[in-house]
Amino acid sequence: MTTLPPRAGRRCHSFLNPLHSTVYFSPDLTAEMAAIGVTDRGSAYFGSRAAAFGRVGAGAVTATFYGFAPSLVARHVPAVWDTAAPETVLAARLRAVDGTLRRLLGDDTVASAGMAEAAELALRAAEACSPAARPLYAAHAALPVPEAPHLAFWHAATLLREHRGDGHLAALLRAGLDPVESLLTHQASGHGLSTKWMLATRGWTEEELTDGQERLRGRGLLAADGELTEEGLGLRKELENETDRMDAAPYEHLGAAGVARLTELAEAFATAAFAAGAFPADLVGKG
């Protein structure tokens, strides 16, 4: 039986997740990857997120990243490993994380007692994560924990993020939502990528998105105006609830007081990162 307030883990995740994701929108990642020869932005993203797997092929990345068109993934993987080995990419990513957090949060915050506390709490929560059927989490859990507290915090946030994400994919499969449909229903909920960024980063064509909308309308999940129907809203709600259930262990392990404190610290860091322009203003939206 849960000892946590309702959706406490989800709320904590809502701040940890963007703190992990800042690096993928960071000029520091672009610069560090270019320094090792990876100058294409797509290759920098797929390489930096998939490097924990080792020299993995396009199939594994398509399966575990889920929302990306297979043709886009195949354009970058496994070719990126011919330019830079996974271990070289991982080192470049960690340098980029260091630069990104220092730029967005400031050196004082990076070196603060609060950052060290957040790292300790997040790592403690991650102790209860399970690798079973969670490939992205398991790959990252095999990496060493960085010594610097701000890098250890980012590493732990990554573990918690990928643990929840792997579970969420299982929920999507159970709901019968394919990658395009999952993106479109998330967008229609008001929390997903805008169409501009979906087209720019996920590799699907406008025709494929339109076909996905038609499939969702045929299932009664999406209305003619692009909004979720009552059934669609119920499906998205159950998706998140099921994801919560599969992601409860790390937050139960940390306990109510620990989760509340980690959420407080992560919220402060995430708020500062957003204010510093960590993400494009038009990244999220229904249109």
CSV table of C-alpha atoms in Angstrom, one decimal:
chain,number,residue,atom,x,y,z
A,1,MET,CA,0.0,0.0,0.0
A,2,THR,CA,1.4,3.4,-0.9
A,3,THR,CA,2.6,5.8,1.7
A,4,LEU,CA,2.9,8.7,-0.6
A,5,PRO,CA,0.4,11.5,-1.5
A,6,PRO,CA,-1.4,11.0,-4.8
A,7,ARG,CA,0.8,11.5,-7.8
A,8,ALA,CA,3.8,12.5,-5.7
A,9,GLY,CA,6.1,10.5,-7.8
A,10,ARG,CA,4.7,11.9,-11.0
A,11,ARG,CA,5.1,15.5,-9.7
A,12,CYS,CA,8.7,14.8,-8.8
A,13,HIS,CA,9.3,13.3,-12.3
A,14,SER,CA,7.8,16.4,-13.9
A,15,PHE,CA,10.8,18.4,-12.6
A,16,LEU,CA,13.5,15.7,-12.9
A,17,ASN,CA,12.6,14.9,-16.5
A,18,PRO,CA,13.2,18.4,-18.0
A,19,LEU,CA,16.4,18.7,-16.0
A,20,HIS,CA,17.6,15.5,-17.7
A,21,SER,CA,16.4,16.8,-21.1
A,22,THR,CA,18.1,20.2,-21.0
A,23,VAL,CA,21.3,18.7,-22.5
A,24,TYR,CA,19.5,17.6,-25.7
A,25,PHE,CA,18.6,21.3,-26.5
A,26,SER,CA,21.9,22.6,-25.3
A,27,PRO,CA,24.5,24.4,-27.4
A,28,ASP,CA,27.0,22.7,-25.1
A,29,LEU,CA,26.1,19.3,-26.5
A,30,THR,CA,26.3,20.6,-30.0
A,31,ALA,CA,29.8,21.9,-29.3
A,32,GLU,CA,31.1,18.8,-27.4
A,33,MET,CA,29.8,16.4,-30.0
A,34,ALA,CA,31.2,18.5,-32.9
A,35,ALA,CA,34.6,18.4,-31.1
A,36,ILE,CA,34.6,14.6,-31.4
A,37,GLY,CA,33.5,14.8,-35.1
A,38,VAL,CA,29.7,14.4,-34.7
A,39,THR,CA,28.4,17.6,-36.4
A,40,ASP,CA,24.9,16.5,-37.4
A,41,ARG,CA,22.3,17.4,-34.7
A,42,GLY,CA,20.3,14.3,-35.2
A,43,SER,CA,23.4,12.1,-34.8
A,44,ALA,CA,24.3,14.1,-31.7
A,45,TYR,CA,20.9,13.4,-30.1
A,46,PHE,CA,20.6,9.7,-31.0
A,47,GLY,CA,24.3,9.0,-30.3
A,48,SER,CA,24.3,10.8,-26.9
A,49,ARG,CA,21.1,9.2,-25.7
A,50,ALA,CA,21.8,5.7,-27.1
A,51,ALA,CA,25.6,5.5,-26.2
A,52,ALA,CA,24.9,3.7,-23.0
A,53,PHE,CA,23.8,0.7,-25.1
A,54,GLY,CA,27.2,0.5,-26.8
A,55,ARG,CA,27.5,0.0,-30.5
A,56,VAL,CA,23.7,-0.6,-30.9
A,57,GLY,CA,21.9,-0.7,-34.2
A,58,ALA,CA,18.9,1.2,-35.5
A,59,GLY,CA,16.4,-1.5,-34.5
A,60,ALA,CA,17.2,-1.2,-30.7
A,61,VAL,CA,17.0,2.6,-30.8
A,62,THR,CA,13.8,2.6,-32.7
A,63,ALA,CA,12.2,0.2,-30.2
A,64,THR,CA,13.4,1.9,-27.1
A,65,PHE,CA,12.9,5.6,-28.2
A,66,TYR,CA,9.5,4.6,-29.6
A,67,GLY,CA,8.2,8.0,-30.9
A,68,PHE,CA,10.7,8.4,-33.7
A,69,ALA,CA,10.3,7.3,-37.3
A,70,PRO,CA,12.4,4.3,-38.1
A,71,SER,CA,13.8,6.0,-41.2
A,72,LEU,CA,15.1,8.9,-39.1
A,73,VAL,CA,16.8,6.6,-36.6
A,74,ALA,CA,18.4,4.6,-39.4
A,75,ARG,CA,19.8,7.8,-40.9
A,76,HIS,CA,22.0,8.3,-37.9
A,77,VAL,CA,22.4,4.9,-36.2
A,78,PRO,CA,24.7,2.9,-36.4
A,79,ALA,CA,26.7,5.4,-38.6
A,80,VAL,CA,27.4,7.7,-35.7
A,81,TRP,CA,29.6,5.0,-34.1
A,82,ASP,CA,31.9,5.1,-37.1
A,83,THR,CA,32.6,8.8,-36.2
A,84,ALA,CA,32.8,8.4,-32.4
A,85,ALA,CA,32.8,5.3,-30.2
A,86,PRO,CA,30.0,5.1,-27.6
A,87,GLU,CA,32.5,5.6,-24.7
A,88,THR,CA,33.8,8.8,-26.5
A,89,VAL,CA,30.2,10.0,-26.9
A,90,LEU,CA,29.4,9.4,-23.2
A,91,ALA,CA,32.4,11.4,-22.1
A,92,ALA,CA,31.4,14.3,-24.4
A,93,ARG,CA,27.8,14.1,-23.1
A,94,LEU,CA,29.0,14.4,-19.5
A,95,ARG,CA,31.1,17.4,-20.4
A,96,ALA,CA,28.0,18.9,-22.1
A,97,VAL,CA,25.9,18.3,-19.0
A,98,ASP,CA,28.5,20.1,-16.9
A,99,GLY,CA,28.5,23.1,-19.2
A,100,THR,CA,24.7,23.1,-19.5
A,101,LEU,CA,24.0,23.0,-15.8
A,102,ARG,CA,26.6,25.6,-15.0
A,103,ARG,CA,25.2,27.9,-17.7
A,104,LEU,CA,21.5,27.5,-16.8
A,105,LEU,CA,21.8,27.3,-13.0
A,106,GLY,CA,25.1,29.1,-12.2
A,107,ASP,CA,28.2,27.9,-10.5
A,108,ASP,CA,26.9,28.7,-7.0
A,109,THR,CA,23.9,26.5,-7.4
A,110,VAL,CA,26.0,23.7,-9.0
A,111,ALA,CA,28.3,23.8,-6.0
A,112,SER,CA,25.6,24.3,-3.4
A,113,ALA,CA,24.6,22.0,-0.5
A,114,GLY,CA,21.2,21.8,-2.1
A,115,MET,CA,22.6,20.2,-5.2
A,116,ALA,CA,24.6,17.7,-3.2
A,117,GLU,CA,21.4,16.9,-1.2
A,118,ALA,CA,19.4,16.5,-4.4
A,119,ALA,CA,22.0,14.1,-5.8
A,120,GLU,CA,21.9,12.0,-2.6
A,121,LEU,CA,18.1,11.8,-2.6
A,122,ALA,CA,17.8,11.0,-6.3
A,123,LEU,CA,20.4,8.3,-6.1
A,124,ARG,CA,18.7,6.8,-3.1
A,125,ALA,CA,15.4,6.7,-5.0
A,126,ALA,CA,17.1,5.1,-8.0
A,127,GLU,CA,18.3,2.2,-5.8
A,128,ALA,CA,14.8,0.7,-6.0
A,129,CYS,CA,14.5,0.9,-9.8
A,130,SER,CA,14.2,-2.4,-11.6
A,131,PRO,CA,16.0,-3.3,-14.8
A,132,ALA,CA,13.5,-5.9,-15.8
A,133,ALA,CA,12.0,-5.0,-19.2
A,134,ARG,CA,13.5,-1.5,-18.9
A,135,PRO,CA,16.3,-1.4,-21.4
A,136,LEU,CA,17.1,2.3,-21.4
A,137,TYR,CA,17.1,2.4,-17.6
A,138,ALA,CA,19.2,-0.7,-17.4
A,139,ALA,CA,21.8,0.5,-19.9
A,140,HIS,CA,22.3,3.8,-18.0
A,141,ALA,CA,22.3,2.1,-14.6
A,142,ALA,CA,25.4,0.2,-15.7
A,143,LEU,CA,27.3,3.4,-16.1
A,144,PRO,CA,29.4,4.7,-13.3
A,145,VAL,CA,28.0,7.4,-11.0
A,146,PRO,CA,29.9,10.7,-11.6
A,147,GLU,CA,31.8,12.1,-8.6
A,148,ALA,CA,30.7,15.7,-8.9
A,149,PRO,CA,27.4,16.2,-7.2
A,150,HIS,CA,25.7,18.1,-10.0
A,151,LEU,CA,26.7,15.4,-12.5
A,152,ALA,CA,25.6,12.7,-10.0
A,153,PHE,CA,22.3,14.4,-9.7
A,154,TRP,CA,21.9,14.5,-13.5
A,155,HIS,CA,22.8,10.8,-13.7
A,156,ALA,CA,20.3,9.9,-11.1
A,157,ALA,CA,17.6,12.1,-12.8
A,158,THR,CA,18.4,10.2,-16.0
A,159,LEU,CA,17.9,6.8,-14.3
A,160,LEU,CA,14.6,7.9,-12.8
A,161,ARG,CA,13.5,9.4,-16.1
A,162,GLU,CA,14.4,6.4,-18.3
A,163,HIS,CA,12.9,4.0,-15.7
A,164,ARG,CA,9.5,5.8,-15.9
A,165,GLY,CA,9.8,6.1,-19.7
A,166,ASP,CA,10.4,2.4,-20.2
A,167,GLY,CA,7.3,1.6,-18.1
A,168,HIS,CA,5.3,4.2,-20.1
A,169,LEU,CA,6.1,2.4,-23.3
A,170,ALA,CA,4.6,-0.8,-21.8
A,171,ALA,CA,1.4,1.3,-21.0
A,172,LEU,CA,1.3,2.6,-24.6
A,173,LEU,CA,1.5,-0.9,-26.0
A,174,ARG,CA,-1.3,-2.1,-23.7
A,175,ALA,CA,-3.4,0.9,-24.8
A,176,GLY,CA,-2.8,0.1,-28.5
A,177,LEU,CA,-1.2,3.4,-29.3
A,178,ASP,CA,1.5,3.3,-32.0
A,179,PRO,CA,4.3,5.8,-32.0
A,180,VAL,CA,2.4,8.4,-34.1
A,181,GLU,CA,-0.8,7.9,-32.1
A,182,SER,CA,1.0,8.3,-28.8
A,183,LEU,CA,2.6,11.6,-29.9
A,184,LEU,CA,-0.7,12.9,-31.2
A,185,THR,CA,-2.7,12.1,-28.1
A,186,HIS,CA,0.0,13.5,-25.9
A,187,GLN,CA,-0.1,16.7,-28.0
A,188,ALA,CA,-3.9,16.9,-27.8
A,189,SER,CA,-3.7,16.6,-24.0
A,190,GLY,CA,-1.7,19.9,-24.0
A,191,HIS,CA,1.5,18.4,-22.8
A,192,GLY,CA,3.1,17.1,-25.9
A,193,LEU,CA,5.3,18.5,-28.7
A,194,SER,CA,3.9,21.1,-31.0
A,195,THR,CA,3.5,20.1,-34.6
A,196,LYS,CA,6.5,22.2,-35.7
A,197,TRP,CA,8.8,20.3,-33.3
A,198,MET,CA,7.2,16.9,-34.0
A,199,LEU,CA,7.9,17.3,-37.7
A,200,ALA,CA,11.4,18.7,-37.0
A,201,THR,CA,12.6,16.1,-34.5
A,202,ARG,CA,10.5,12.9,-34.8
A,203,GLY,CA,10.9,12.2,-38.5
A,204,TRP,CA,7.2,11.6,-39.4
A,205,THR,CA,5.7,13.3,-42.4
A,206,GLU,CA,2.6,15.5,-42.4
A,207,GLU,CA,0.8,12.7,-44.2
A,208,GLU,CA,1.7,10.2,-41.5
A,209,LEU,CA,0.5,12.5,-38.8
A,210,THR,CA,-2.8,13.1,-40.7
A,211,ASP,CA,-3.2,9.3,-41.1
A,212,GLY,CA,-2.6,8.9,-37.3
A,213,GLN,CA,-5.3,11.5,-36.5
A,214,GLU,CA,-7.7,9.6,-38.7
A,215,ARG,CA,-7.0,6.3,-36.9
A,216,LEU,CA,-7.6,8.1,-33.6
A,217,ARG,CA,-10.9,9.6,-34.8
A,218,GLY,CA,-11.9,6.1,-36.0
A,219,ARG,CA,-11.4,4.8,-32.5
A,220,GLY,CA,-13.4,7.7,-31.0
A,221,LEU,CA,-10.3,9.1,-29.2
A,222,LEU,CA,-9.9,12.3,-31.2
A,223,ALA,CA,-12.6,14.8,-32.2
A,224,ALA,CA,-12.9,16.6,-35.5
A,225,ASP,CA,-11.4,19.7,-34.0
A,226,GLY,CA,-8.3,17.9,-32.8
A,227,GLU,CA,-9.3,17.8,-29.2
A,228,LEU,CA,-9.4,14.5,-27.2
A,229,THR,CA,-12.9,13.1,-26.8
A,230,GLU,CA,-14.1,12.0,-23.4
A,231,GLU,CA,-12.8,8.5,-24.2
A,232,GLY,CA,-9.5,9.9,-25.3
A,233,LEU,CA,-9.1,11.9,-22.1
A,234,GLY,CA,-9.9,8.8,-20.1
A,235,LEU,CA,-7.3,6.8,-22.0
A,236,ARG,CA,-4.6,9.4,-21.4
A,237,LYS,CA,-5.5,9.6,-17.7
A,238,GLU,CA,-5.3,5.8,-17.4
A,239,LEU,CA,-2.0,5.8,-19.3
A,240,GLU,CA,-0.5,8.1,-16.7
A,241,ASN,CA,-2.0,6.3,-13.8
A,242,GLU,CA,-0.7,2.9,-15.1
A,243,THR,CA,2.7,4.5,-15.6
A,244,ASP,CA,2.6,5.8,-12.0
A,245,ARG,CA,1.9,2.3,-10.7
A,246,MET,CA,4.8,0.8,-12.6
A,247,ASP,CA,7.1,3.7,-11.5
A,248,ALA,CA,6.1,3.7,-7.8
A,249,ALA,CA,9.0,1.7,-6.4
A,250,PRO,CA,11.8,4.4,-6.4
A,251,TYR,CA,9.5,7.0,-4.7
A,252,GLU,CA,8.2,4.5,-2.2
A,253,HIS,CA,11.8,3.6,-1.4
A,254,LEU,CA,12.7,7.2,-0.8
A,255,GLY,CA,9.6,7.9,1.4
A,256,ALA,CA,7.2,10.8,1.6
A,257,ALA,CA,9.6,13.2,3.2
A,258,GLY,CA,12.4,12.4,0.8
A,259,VAL,CA,10.2,12.7,-2.2
A,260,ALA,CA,8.8,16.1,-1.0
A,261,ARG,CA,12.4,17.4,-0.5
A,262,LEU,CA,13.6,16.1,-3.8
A,263,THR,CA,10.6,17.6,-5.5
A,264,GLU,CA,11.3,21.0,-3.8
A,265,LEU,CA,14.9,21.0,-4.9
A,266,ALA,CA,14.2,19.8,-8.4
A,267,GLU,CA,11.4,22.3,-8.9
A,268,ALA,CA,13.8,25.1,-8.0
A,269,PHE,CA,16.4,23.9,-10.4
A,270,ALA,CA,13.9,23.3,-13.2
A,271,THR,CA,12.3,26.7,-12.7
A,272,ALA,CA,15.7,28.4,-13.0
A,273,ALA,CA,16.6,26.3,-16.1
A,274,PHE,CA,13.3,27.3,-17.8
A,275,ALA,CA,13.9,30.9,-16.9
A,276,ALA,CA,17.4,30.7,-18.4
A,277,GLY,CA,15.9,29.6,-21.8
A,278,ALA,CA,16.7,25.8,-21.5
A,279,PHE,CA,13.9,25.0,-24.0
A,280,PRO,CA,12.4,26.7,-27.1
A,281,ALA,CA,9.3,28.7,-26.2
A,282,ASP,CA,7.2,26.9,-28.9
A,283,LEU,CA,8.3,23.4,-28.0
A,284,VAL,CA,5.0,22.3,-26.4
A,285,GLY,CA,1.6,23.0,-27.8
A,286,LYS,CA,-1.6,21.7,-29.4
A,287,GLY,CA,-1.0,23.1,-32.8
